[in-house]
Coordinates of C-alpha atoms and ligand atoms in Angstrom, one line a residue:
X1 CA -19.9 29.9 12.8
X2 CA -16.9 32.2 11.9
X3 CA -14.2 29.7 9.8
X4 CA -11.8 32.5 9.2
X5 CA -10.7 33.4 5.5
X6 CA -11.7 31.2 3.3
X7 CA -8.6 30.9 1.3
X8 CA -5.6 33.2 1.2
X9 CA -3.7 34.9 -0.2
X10 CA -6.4 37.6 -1.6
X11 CA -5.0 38.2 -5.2
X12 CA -7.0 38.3 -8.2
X13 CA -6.7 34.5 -9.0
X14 CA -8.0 33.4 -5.4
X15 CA -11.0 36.3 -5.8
X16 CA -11.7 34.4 -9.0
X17 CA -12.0 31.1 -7.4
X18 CA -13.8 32.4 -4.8
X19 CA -16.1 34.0 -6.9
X20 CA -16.8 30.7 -8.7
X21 CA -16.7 28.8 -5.5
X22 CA -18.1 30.1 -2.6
X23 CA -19.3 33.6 -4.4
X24 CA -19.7 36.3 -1.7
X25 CA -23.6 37.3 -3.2
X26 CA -24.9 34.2 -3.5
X27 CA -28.6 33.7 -2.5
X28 CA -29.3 30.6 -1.4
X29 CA -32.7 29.4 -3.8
X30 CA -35.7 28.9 -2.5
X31 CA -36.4 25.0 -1.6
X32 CA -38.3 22.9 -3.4
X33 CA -41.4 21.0 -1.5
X34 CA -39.1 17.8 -1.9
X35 CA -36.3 17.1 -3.4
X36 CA -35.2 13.0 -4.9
X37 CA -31.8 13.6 -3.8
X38 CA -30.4 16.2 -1.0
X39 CA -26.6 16.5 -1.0
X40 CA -24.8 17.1 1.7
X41 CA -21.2 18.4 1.1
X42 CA -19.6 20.0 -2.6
X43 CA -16.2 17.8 -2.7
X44 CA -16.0 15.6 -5.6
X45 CA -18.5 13.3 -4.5
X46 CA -21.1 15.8 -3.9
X47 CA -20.9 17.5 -7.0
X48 CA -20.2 14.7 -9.1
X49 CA -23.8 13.1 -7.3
X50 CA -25.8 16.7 -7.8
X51 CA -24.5 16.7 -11.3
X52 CA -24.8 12.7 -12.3
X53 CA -28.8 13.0 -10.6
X54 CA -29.6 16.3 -11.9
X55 CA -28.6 15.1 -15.7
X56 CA -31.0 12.4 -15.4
X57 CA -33.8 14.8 -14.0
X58 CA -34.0 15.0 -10.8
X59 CA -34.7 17.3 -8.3
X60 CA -31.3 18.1 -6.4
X61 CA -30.3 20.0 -3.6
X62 CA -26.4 21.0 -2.8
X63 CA -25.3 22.3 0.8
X64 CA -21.7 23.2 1.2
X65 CA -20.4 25.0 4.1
X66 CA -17.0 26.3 2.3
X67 CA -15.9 25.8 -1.0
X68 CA -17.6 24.2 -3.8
X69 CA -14.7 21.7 -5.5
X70 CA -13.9 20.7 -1.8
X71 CA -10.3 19.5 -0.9
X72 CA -9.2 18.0 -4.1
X73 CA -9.8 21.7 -6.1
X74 CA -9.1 23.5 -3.2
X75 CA -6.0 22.4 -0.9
X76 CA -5.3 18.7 -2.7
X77 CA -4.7 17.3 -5.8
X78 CA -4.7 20.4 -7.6
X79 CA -2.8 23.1 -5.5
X80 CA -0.2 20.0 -5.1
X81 CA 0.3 18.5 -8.4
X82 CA 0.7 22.4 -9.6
X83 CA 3.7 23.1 -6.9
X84 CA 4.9 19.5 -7.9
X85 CA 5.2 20.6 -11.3
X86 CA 7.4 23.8 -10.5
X87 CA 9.6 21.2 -8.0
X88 CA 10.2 19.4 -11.4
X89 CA 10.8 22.1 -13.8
X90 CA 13.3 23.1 -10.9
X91 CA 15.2 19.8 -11.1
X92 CA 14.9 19.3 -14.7
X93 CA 17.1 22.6 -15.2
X94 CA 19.2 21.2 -12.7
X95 CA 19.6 18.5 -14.6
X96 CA 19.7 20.0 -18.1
X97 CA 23.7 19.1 -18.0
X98 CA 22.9 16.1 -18.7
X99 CA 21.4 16.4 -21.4
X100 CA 24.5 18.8 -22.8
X101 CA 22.5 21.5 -22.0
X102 CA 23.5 23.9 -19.7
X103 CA 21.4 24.6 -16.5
X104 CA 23.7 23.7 -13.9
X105 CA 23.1 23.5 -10.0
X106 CA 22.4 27.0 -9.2
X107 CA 19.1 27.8 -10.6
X108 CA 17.2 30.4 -8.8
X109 CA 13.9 29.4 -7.4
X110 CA 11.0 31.8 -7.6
X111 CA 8.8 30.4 -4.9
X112 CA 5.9 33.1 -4.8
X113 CA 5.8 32.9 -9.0
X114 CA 5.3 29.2 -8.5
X115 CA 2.5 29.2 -5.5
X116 CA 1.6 32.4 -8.1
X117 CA 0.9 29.9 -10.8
X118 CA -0.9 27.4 -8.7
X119 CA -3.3 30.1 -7.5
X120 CA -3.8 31.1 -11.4
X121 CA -4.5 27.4 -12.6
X122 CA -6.5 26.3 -10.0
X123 CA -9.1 29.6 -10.4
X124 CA -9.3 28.4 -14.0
X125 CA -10.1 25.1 -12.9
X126 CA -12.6 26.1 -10.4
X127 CA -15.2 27.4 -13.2
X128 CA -16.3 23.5 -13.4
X129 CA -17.1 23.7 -10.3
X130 CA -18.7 26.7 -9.5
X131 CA -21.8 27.5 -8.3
X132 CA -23.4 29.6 -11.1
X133 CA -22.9 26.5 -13.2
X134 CA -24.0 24.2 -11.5
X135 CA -27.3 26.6 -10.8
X136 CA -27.8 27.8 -14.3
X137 CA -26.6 25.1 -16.4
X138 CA -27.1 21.9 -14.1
X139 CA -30.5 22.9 -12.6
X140 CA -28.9 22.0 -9.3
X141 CA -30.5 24.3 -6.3
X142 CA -27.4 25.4 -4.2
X143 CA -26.8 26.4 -0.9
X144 CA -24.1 27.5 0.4
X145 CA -24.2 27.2 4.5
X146 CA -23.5 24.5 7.4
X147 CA -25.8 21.5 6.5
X148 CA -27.4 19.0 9.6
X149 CA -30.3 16.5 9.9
X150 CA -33.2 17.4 11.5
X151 CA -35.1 14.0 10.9
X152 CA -34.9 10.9 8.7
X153 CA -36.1 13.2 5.9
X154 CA -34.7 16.9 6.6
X155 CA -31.8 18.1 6.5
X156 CA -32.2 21.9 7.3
X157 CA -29.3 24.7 6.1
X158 CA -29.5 28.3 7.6
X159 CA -33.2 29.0 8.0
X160 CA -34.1 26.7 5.2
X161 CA -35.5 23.0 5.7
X162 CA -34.9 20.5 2.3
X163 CA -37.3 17.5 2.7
X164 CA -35.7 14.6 0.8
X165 CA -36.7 10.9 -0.8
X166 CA -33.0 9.9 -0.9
X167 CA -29.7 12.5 0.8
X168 CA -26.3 11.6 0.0
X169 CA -23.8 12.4 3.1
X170 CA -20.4 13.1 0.8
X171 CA -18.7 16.0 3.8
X172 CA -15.6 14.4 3.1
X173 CA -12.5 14.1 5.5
X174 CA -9.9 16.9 7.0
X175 CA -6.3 16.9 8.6
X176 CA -5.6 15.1 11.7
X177 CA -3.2 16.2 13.5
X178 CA -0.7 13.7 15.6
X179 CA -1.2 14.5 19.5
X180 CA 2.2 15.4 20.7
X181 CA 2.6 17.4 23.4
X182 CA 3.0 21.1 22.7
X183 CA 2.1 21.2 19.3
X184 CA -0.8 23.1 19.1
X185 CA 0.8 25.9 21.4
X186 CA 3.8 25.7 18.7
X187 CA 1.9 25.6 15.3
X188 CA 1.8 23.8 12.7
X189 CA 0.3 24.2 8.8
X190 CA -1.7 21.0 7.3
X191 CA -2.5 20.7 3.6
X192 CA -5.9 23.1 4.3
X193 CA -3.4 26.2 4.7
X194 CA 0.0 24.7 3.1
X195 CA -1.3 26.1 -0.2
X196 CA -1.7 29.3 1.0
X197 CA 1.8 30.0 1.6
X198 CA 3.7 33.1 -0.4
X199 CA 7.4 33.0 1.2
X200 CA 9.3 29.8 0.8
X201 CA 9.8 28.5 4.9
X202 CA 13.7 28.0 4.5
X203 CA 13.8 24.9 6.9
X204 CA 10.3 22.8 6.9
X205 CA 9.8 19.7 9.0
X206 CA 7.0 17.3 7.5
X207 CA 5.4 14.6 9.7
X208 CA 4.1 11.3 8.1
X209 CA 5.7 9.7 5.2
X210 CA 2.5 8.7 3.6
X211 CA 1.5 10.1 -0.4
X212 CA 0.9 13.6 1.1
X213 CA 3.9 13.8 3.1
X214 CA 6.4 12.4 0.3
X215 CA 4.9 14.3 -2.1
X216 CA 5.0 17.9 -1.0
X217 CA 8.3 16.8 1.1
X218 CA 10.0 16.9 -2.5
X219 CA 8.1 19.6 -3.8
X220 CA 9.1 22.0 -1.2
X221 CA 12.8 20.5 -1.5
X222 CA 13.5 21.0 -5.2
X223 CA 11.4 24.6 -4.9
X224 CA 14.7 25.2 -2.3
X225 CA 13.2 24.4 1.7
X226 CA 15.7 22.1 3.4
X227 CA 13.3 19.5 4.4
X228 CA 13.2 16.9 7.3
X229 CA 11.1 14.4 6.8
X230 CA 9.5 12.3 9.7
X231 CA 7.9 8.9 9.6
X232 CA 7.7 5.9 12.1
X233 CA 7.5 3.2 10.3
X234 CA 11.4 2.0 8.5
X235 CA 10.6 2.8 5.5
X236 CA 7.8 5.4 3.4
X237 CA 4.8 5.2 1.6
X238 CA 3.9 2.0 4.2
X239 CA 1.3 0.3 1.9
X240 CA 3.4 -0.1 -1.3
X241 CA 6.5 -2.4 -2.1
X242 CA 9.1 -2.1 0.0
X243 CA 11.3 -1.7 -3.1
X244 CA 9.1 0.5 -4.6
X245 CA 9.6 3.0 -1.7
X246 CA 13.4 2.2 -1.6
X247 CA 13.5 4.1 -4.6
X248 CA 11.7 7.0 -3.4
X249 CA 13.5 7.5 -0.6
X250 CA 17.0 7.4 -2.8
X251 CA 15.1 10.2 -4.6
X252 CA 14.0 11.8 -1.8
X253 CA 17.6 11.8 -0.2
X254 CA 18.9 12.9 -3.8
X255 CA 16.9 16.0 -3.8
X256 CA 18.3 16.9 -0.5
X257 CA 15.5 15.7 2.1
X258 CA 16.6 14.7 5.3
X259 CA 14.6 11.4 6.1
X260 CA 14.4 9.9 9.6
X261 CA 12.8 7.1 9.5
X262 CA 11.8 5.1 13.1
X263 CA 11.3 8.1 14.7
X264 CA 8.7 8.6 17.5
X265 CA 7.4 12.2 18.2
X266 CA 8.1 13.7 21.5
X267 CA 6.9 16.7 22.0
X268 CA 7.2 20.5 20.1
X269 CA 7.9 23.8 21.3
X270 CA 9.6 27.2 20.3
X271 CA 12.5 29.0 20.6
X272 CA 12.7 31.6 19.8
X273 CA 10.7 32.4 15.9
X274 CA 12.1 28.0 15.8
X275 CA 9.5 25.6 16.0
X276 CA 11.0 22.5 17.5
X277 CA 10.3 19.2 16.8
X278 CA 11.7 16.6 19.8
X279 CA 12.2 13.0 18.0
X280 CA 13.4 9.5 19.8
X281 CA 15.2 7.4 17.5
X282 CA 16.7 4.1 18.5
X283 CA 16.7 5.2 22.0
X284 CA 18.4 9.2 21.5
X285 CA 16.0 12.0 21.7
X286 CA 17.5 14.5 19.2
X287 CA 15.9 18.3 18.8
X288 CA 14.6 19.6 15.0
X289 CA 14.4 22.8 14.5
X290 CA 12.5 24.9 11.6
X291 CA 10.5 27.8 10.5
X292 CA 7.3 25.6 9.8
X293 CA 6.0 22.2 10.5
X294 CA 3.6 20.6 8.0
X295 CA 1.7 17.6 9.3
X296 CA 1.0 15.1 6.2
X297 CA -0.4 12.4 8.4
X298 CA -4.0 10.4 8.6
X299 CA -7.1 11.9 7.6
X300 CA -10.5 12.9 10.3
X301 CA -14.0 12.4 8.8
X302 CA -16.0 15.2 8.5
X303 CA -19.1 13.8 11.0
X304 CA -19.5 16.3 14.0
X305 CA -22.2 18.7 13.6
X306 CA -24.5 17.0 11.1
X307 CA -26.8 15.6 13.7
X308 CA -26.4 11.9 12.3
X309 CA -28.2 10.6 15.3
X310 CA -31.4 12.2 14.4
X311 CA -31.4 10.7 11.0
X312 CA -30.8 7.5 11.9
X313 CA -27.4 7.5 11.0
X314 CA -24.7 5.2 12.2
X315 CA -21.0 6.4 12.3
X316 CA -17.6 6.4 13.6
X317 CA -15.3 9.0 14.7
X318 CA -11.8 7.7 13.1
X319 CA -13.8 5.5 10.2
X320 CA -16.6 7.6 9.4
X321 CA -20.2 7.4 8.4
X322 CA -20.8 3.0 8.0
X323 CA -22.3 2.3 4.8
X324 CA -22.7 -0.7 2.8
X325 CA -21.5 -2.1 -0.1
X326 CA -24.3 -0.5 -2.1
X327 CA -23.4 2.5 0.1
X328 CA -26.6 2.9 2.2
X329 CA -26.1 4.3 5.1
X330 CA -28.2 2.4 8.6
X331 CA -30.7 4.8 6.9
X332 CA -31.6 3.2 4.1
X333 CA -33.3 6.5 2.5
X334 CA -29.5 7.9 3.3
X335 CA -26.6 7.2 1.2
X336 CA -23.1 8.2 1.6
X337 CA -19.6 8.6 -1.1
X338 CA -15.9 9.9 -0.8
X339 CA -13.8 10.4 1.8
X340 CA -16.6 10.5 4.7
X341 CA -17.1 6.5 4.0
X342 CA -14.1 4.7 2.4
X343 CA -10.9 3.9 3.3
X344 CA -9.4 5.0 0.1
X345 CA -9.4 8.0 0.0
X346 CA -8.6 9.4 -3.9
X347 CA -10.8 11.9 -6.2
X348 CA -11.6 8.9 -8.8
X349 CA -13.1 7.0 -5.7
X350 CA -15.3 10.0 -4.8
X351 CA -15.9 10.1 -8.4
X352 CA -16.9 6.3 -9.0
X353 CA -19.0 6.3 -6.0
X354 CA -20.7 9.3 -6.6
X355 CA -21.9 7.3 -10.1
X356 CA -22.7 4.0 -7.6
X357 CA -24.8 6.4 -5.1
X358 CA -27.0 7.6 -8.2
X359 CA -27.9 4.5 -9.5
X360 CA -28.7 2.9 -6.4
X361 CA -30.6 5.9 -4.7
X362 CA -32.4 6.9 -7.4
X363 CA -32.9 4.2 -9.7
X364 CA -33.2 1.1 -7.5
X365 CA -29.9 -0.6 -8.6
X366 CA -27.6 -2.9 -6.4
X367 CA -24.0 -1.5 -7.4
X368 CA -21.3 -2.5 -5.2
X369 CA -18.3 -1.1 -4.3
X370 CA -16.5 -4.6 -4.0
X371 CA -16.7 -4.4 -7.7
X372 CA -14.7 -1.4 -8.3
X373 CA -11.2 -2.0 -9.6
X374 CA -9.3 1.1 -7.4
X375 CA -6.3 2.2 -8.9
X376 CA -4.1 5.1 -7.0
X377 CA -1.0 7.0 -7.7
X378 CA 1.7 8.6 -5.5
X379 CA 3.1 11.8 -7.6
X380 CA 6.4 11.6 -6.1
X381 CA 9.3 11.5 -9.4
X382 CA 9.4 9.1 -9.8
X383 CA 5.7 8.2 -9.2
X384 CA 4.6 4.8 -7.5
X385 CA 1.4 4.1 -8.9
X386 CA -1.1 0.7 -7.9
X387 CA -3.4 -1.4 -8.7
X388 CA -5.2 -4.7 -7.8
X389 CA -3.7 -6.8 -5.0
X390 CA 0.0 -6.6 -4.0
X391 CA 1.6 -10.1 -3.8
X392 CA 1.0 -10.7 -0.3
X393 CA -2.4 -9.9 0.1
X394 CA -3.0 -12.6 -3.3
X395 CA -1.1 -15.2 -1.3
X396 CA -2.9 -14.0 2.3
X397 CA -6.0 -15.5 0.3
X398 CA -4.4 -18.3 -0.5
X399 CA -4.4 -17.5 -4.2
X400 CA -0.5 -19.0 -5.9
X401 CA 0.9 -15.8 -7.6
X402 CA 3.3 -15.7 -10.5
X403 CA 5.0 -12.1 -10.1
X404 CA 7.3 -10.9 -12.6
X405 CA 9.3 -7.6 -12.4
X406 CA 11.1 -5.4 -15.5
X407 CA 13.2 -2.9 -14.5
X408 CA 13.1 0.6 -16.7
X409 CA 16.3 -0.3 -17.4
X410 CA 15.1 -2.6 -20.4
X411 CA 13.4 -0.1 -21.9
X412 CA 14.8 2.2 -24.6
X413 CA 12.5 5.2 -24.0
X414 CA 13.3 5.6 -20.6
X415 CA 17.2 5.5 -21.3
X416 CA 16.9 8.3 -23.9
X417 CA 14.9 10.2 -21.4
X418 CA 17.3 9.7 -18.5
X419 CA 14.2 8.3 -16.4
X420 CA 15.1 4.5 -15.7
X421 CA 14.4 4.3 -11.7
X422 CA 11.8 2.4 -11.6
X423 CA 10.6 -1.1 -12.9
X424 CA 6.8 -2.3 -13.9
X425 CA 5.3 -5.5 -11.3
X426 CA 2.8 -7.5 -12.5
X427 CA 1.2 -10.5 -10.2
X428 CA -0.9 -13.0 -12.3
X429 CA -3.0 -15.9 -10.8
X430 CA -0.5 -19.0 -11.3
X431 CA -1.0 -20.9 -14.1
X432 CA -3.0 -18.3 -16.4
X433 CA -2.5 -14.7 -17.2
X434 CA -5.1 -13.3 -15.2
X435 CA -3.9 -9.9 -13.9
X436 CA -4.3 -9.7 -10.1
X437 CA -2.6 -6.6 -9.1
X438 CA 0.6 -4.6 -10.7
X439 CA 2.5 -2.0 -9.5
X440 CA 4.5 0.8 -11.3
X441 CA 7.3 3.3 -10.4
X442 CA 8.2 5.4 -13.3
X443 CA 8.1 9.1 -14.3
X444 CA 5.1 9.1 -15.5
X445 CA 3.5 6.1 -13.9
X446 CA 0.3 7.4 -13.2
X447 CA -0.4 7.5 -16.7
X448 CA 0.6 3.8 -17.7
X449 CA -1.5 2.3 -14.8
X450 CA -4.6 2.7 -16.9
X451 CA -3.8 0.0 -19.2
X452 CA -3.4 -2.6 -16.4
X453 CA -6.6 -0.9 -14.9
X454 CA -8.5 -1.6 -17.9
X455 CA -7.6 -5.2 -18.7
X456 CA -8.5 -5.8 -14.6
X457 CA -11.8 -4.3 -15.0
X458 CA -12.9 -6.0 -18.2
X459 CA -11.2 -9.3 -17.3
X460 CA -8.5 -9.2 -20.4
X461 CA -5.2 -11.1 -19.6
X462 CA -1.7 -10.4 -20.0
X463 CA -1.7 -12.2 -23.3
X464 CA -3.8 -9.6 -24.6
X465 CA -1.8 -6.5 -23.6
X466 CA 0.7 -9.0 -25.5
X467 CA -1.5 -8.6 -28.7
X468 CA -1.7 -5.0 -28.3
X469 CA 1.4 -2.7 -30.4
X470 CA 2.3 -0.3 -28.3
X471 CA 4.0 3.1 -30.7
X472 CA 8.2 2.7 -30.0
X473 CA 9.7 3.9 -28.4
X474 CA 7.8 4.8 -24.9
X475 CA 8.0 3.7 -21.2
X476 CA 4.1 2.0 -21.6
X477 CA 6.3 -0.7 -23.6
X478 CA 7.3 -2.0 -20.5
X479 CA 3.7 -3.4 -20.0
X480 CA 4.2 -5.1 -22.9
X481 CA 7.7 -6.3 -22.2
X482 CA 5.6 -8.4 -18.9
X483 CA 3.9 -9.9 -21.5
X484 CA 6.6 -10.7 -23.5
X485 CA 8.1 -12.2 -20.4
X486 CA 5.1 -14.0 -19.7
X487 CA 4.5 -15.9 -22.9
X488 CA 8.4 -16.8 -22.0
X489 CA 7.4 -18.4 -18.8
X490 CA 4.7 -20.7 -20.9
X491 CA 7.8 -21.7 -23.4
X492 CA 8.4 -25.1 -20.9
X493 CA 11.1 -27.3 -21.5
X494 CA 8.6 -30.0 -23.4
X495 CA 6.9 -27.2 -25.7
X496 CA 10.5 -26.3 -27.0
X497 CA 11.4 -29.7 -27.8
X498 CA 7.9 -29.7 -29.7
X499 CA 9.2 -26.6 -31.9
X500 CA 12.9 -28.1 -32.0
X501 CA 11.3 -31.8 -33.5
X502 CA 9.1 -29.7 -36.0
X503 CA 11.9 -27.2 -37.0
X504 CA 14.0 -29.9 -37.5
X505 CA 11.8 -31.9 -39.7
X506 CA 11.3 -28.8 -41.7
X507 CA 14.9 -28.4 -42.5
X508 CA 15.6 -31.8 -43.8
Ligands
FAD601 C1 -2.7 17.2 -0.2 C2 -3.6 16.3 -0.8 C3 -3.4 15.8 -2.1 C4 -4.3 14.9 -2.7 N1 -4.0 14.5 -3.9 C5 -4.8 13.6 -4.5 C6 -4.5 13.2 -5.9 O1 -3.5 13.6 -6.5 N2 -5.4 12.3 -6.4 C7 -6.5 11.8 -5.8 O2 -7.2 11.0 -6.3 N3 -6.7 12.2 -4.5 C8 -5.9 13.1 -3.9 N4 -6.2 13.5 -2.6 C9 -7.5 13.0 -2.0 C10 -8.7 13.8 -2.5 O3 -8.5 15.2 -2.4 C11 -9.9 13.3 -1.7 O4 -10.0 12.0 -1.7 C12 -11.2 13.9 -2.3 O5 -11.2 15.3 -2.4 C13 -12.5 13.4 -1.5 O6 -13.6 14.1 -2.0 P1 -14.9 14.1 -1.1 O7 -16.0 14.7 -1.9 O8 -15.2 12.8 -0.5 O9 -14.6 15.1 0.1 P2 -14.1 16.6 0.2 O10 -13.4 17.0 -1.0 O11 -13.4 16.7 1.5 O12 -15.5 17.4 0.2 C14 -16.3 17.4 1.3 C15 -17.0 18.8 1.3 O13 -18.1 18.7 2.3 C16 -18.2 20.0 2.9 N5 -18.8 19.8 4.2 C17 -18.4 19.1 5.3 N6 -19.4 19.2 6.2 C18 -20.4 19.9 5.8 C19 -21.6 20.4 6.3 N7 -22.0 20.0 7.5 N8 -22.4 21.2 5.5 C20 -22.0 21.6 4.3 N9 -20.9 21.2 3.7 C21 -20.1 20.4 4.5 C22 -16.7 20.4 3.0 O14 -16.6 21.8 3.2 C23 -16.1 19.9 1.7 O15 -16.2 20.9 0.7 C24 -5.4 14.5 -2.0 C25 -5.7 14.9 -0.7 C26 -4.8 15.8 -0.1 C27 -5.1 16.3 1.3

């Protein structure tokens, strides 16, 4: 099957990853007579299953089809969080005037240095994941080629056939692109080329206001693109707080993004070297034009061509391969993990059920995913990051919810460092400090999450993140602040007459 270039540009840093990744002499090993576990895909759930397995000492086989690291090395979180990074480095030195330093608006925007830098990182990164390591070091037998089922117990890969106990299905998910008319005729990147860009496209339209859309919106608008963003529902990121994503969109509008929210997609077309984008908005049709259209919207499992219905294997087209909670798949000698079987889709939920997958497949446990405490991050700036239950879904199962809400505006570190949009949620179960969900947006969010994360997964309360001294001055103090405030909300009106009566007494 001919897939095109694997990755472009051709420079030295994509040769390097290539080399690592999907390297151009490799010869696939000869198979075992059986292996315990088969792996089907090299995305983080694959490799993190083929490594987890092989540790313990078994016999593992690795297909992948492209390259080894999957979309999150390849044309996700990493190639994204590193142009994110130049976007901020960009507005920092805009806004170095501030700070009485001068930078000033007009800072000149290297755009092929920073997708330059990207390239270079990500190579470096790729070594974990290459091929040679996981052969030489991991004892993993890898083979790099399109992977199907040929029975309940074969998967076969070129001219090879890997008999299996146990086969974990972890082919992750790709772009979906929106069906409006015209747009394939017209063109259009997706985040599996985006990252392979070298010239800066001076007007960019993004469809879908999701995490992916938001993110790269602003990346491309601080790196200099005059971005329109397009999303139908009134306002972005759908799933979080609506006031959480107020103050993304302020940002969003602040680095120069044009958002049109409500909007319903037409149809595209050209003229011209334009690619045009026809919206409806309350009613008006308006035309967009721009030199390229990314599509950040919805994500397609990767099921076609694996011959599921041979093994046994039950799936869906939009949801993926059905698995369940222990991740067994209708097969119960197949397991699946990642983006091919869950609804969220994130690298640490590849990663965690890659660790489930292991345990049950090969060692007879009865992990669930119901037990997983999922948190996720937007990397927009400032970042929106989540975990638990939001305050409707508590109530929606009938659970009574004490929220309480500090805005960065209370704490010092974030006024010295000029980052106080933003505030830290917290919903506790009513009555007791029991953390259900919480919800941050912050600079740096993504970082302080971890704490609520922790005391969710090992059942620790507010109270004690009210115990804990947190070093002053930094923005995880706001954490602490919610527990501060909490302890507050357990001063009732009787309990302070209590300390009045006994501080009284003391005085007399
Ligand atoms: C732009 C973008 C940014 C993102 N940023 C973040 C982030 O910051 N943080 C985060 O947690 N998540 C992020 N994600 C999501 C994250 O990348 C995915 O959740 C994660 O990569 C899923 O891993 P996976 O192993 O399930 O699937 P994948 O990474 O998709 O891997 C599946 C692999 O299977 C291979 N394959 C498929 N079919 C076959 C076959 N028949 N034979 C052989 N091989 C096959 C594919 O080639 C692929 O390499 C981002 C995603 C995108 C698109």
């Amino acid at each position: 099957m001919d897939q095109g270039p694997l990755i472009l540009p051709r420079d030295e840093s994509n040769e390097r990853l290539v080399r690592n990744v999907h390297p151009s002499d490799w010869k696939n090993p000869k198979p075992a007579s059986r292996y315990n576990l088969v792996v089907l895909g090299a995305g983080t759930a694959g490799l993190v299953t083929a490594a987890g397995a092989a540790g313990l000492g078994a016999k593992v086989a690795l297909i992948e089809r492209n390259l080894l690291g999957g979309d999150c090395l390849n044309v996700g979180c990493v190639p994204s969080k590193g142009i994110i990074r130049s976007g901020r480095a960009a507005y920092d030195v805009k806004k170095a005037v501030e700070f009485g330093v001068n930078g000033g608006p007009d800072v000149s925007i290297d755009f092929g240095k920073a997708m330059e830098r990207m390239r270079r990182i990500r190579a470096g990164i790729s070594k974990h994941d290459s091929a040679w390591r996981f052969s030489n070091e991991l004892g993993v037998d890898v083979f790099l080629g399109e992977g199907r089922f040929i029975g309940r117990d074969v998967i076969e890969v070129g001219d090879e056939r890997l008999r299996f106990r146990k086969a974990a299905i972890c082919t992750g998910a790709r772009a979906a692109a929106p069906s409006i008319p015209g747009l394939e005729e017209t063109g259009y990147v997706t985040n599996e080329n985006v990252f392979w860009l070298t010239e800066l496209p001076k007007r960019l339209i993004v469809i879908g206001g999701g995490p992916v859309g938001c993110e790269l919106s602003q990346a491309f608008a601080r790196l200099g693109s005059r971005v329109t963003l397009l999303h139908a529902h009134g306002h972005i990121l759908p799933r979080e707080d609506a006031d959480a994503a107020e103050i993304i969109q302020k940002s969003l509008l602040r680095d120069g993004v044009n958002l049109l929210l409500g909007t319903k997609l037409v149809q595209a077309g050209r003229h011209g070297t334009d690619k045009i984008i026809t919206i409806e908005k309350l009613g008006k049709r308006e035309e967009i034009a721009a030199d390229e259209i990314l599509i950040g919207i919805g994500r397609a499992p990767n099921v076609e061509g694996l011959d599921l219905e041979t093994a046994g294997v039950e799936y869906d087209k939009r949801e993926g391969v059905k698995v369940n909670e222990r991740l067994q798949t209708s097969n119960p000698d197949v397991y699946a993990a990642g983006d091919i079987c869950f609804p969220y889709k994130f690298t640490h939920t590849a990663d965690a059920m890659a660790r489930i997958v292991i345990a049950n497949a090969l060692f007879m446990a009865r992990q669930k995913t119901s037990r997983l405490v999922i948190p996720w991050c937007t990397y927009t700036d400032p970042e929106v990051a989540h975990v638990g239950m939001y305050e409707k879904e508590a109530w929606d199962k009938g659970i009574d919810v004490l929220t309480l809400t500090l805005p960065l505006t209370d704490v010092d570190r974030a006024l010295l460092d000029g980052e106080t949009e933003g505030f830290a949620r917290v919903h506790l179960k009513k009555g007791s400090d029991r953390i259900l969900g919480a919800t941050i947006v912050a600079r740096h969010a993504g970082e302080m999450v971890s704490e609520l994360s922790l005391a969710i997964t090992t059942g620790q309360g507010l109270s004690a993140i009210g115990r804990t001294i947190h070093p002053y001055p930094t923005q995880a103090e706001v954490i602490k602040k919610l527990a501060d405030a909490y302890n507050r909300t357990r001063l009732t009106p009787f309990i302070q007459k209590v300390f009045a009566s006994w501080l009284k007494w003391q005085r007399r």
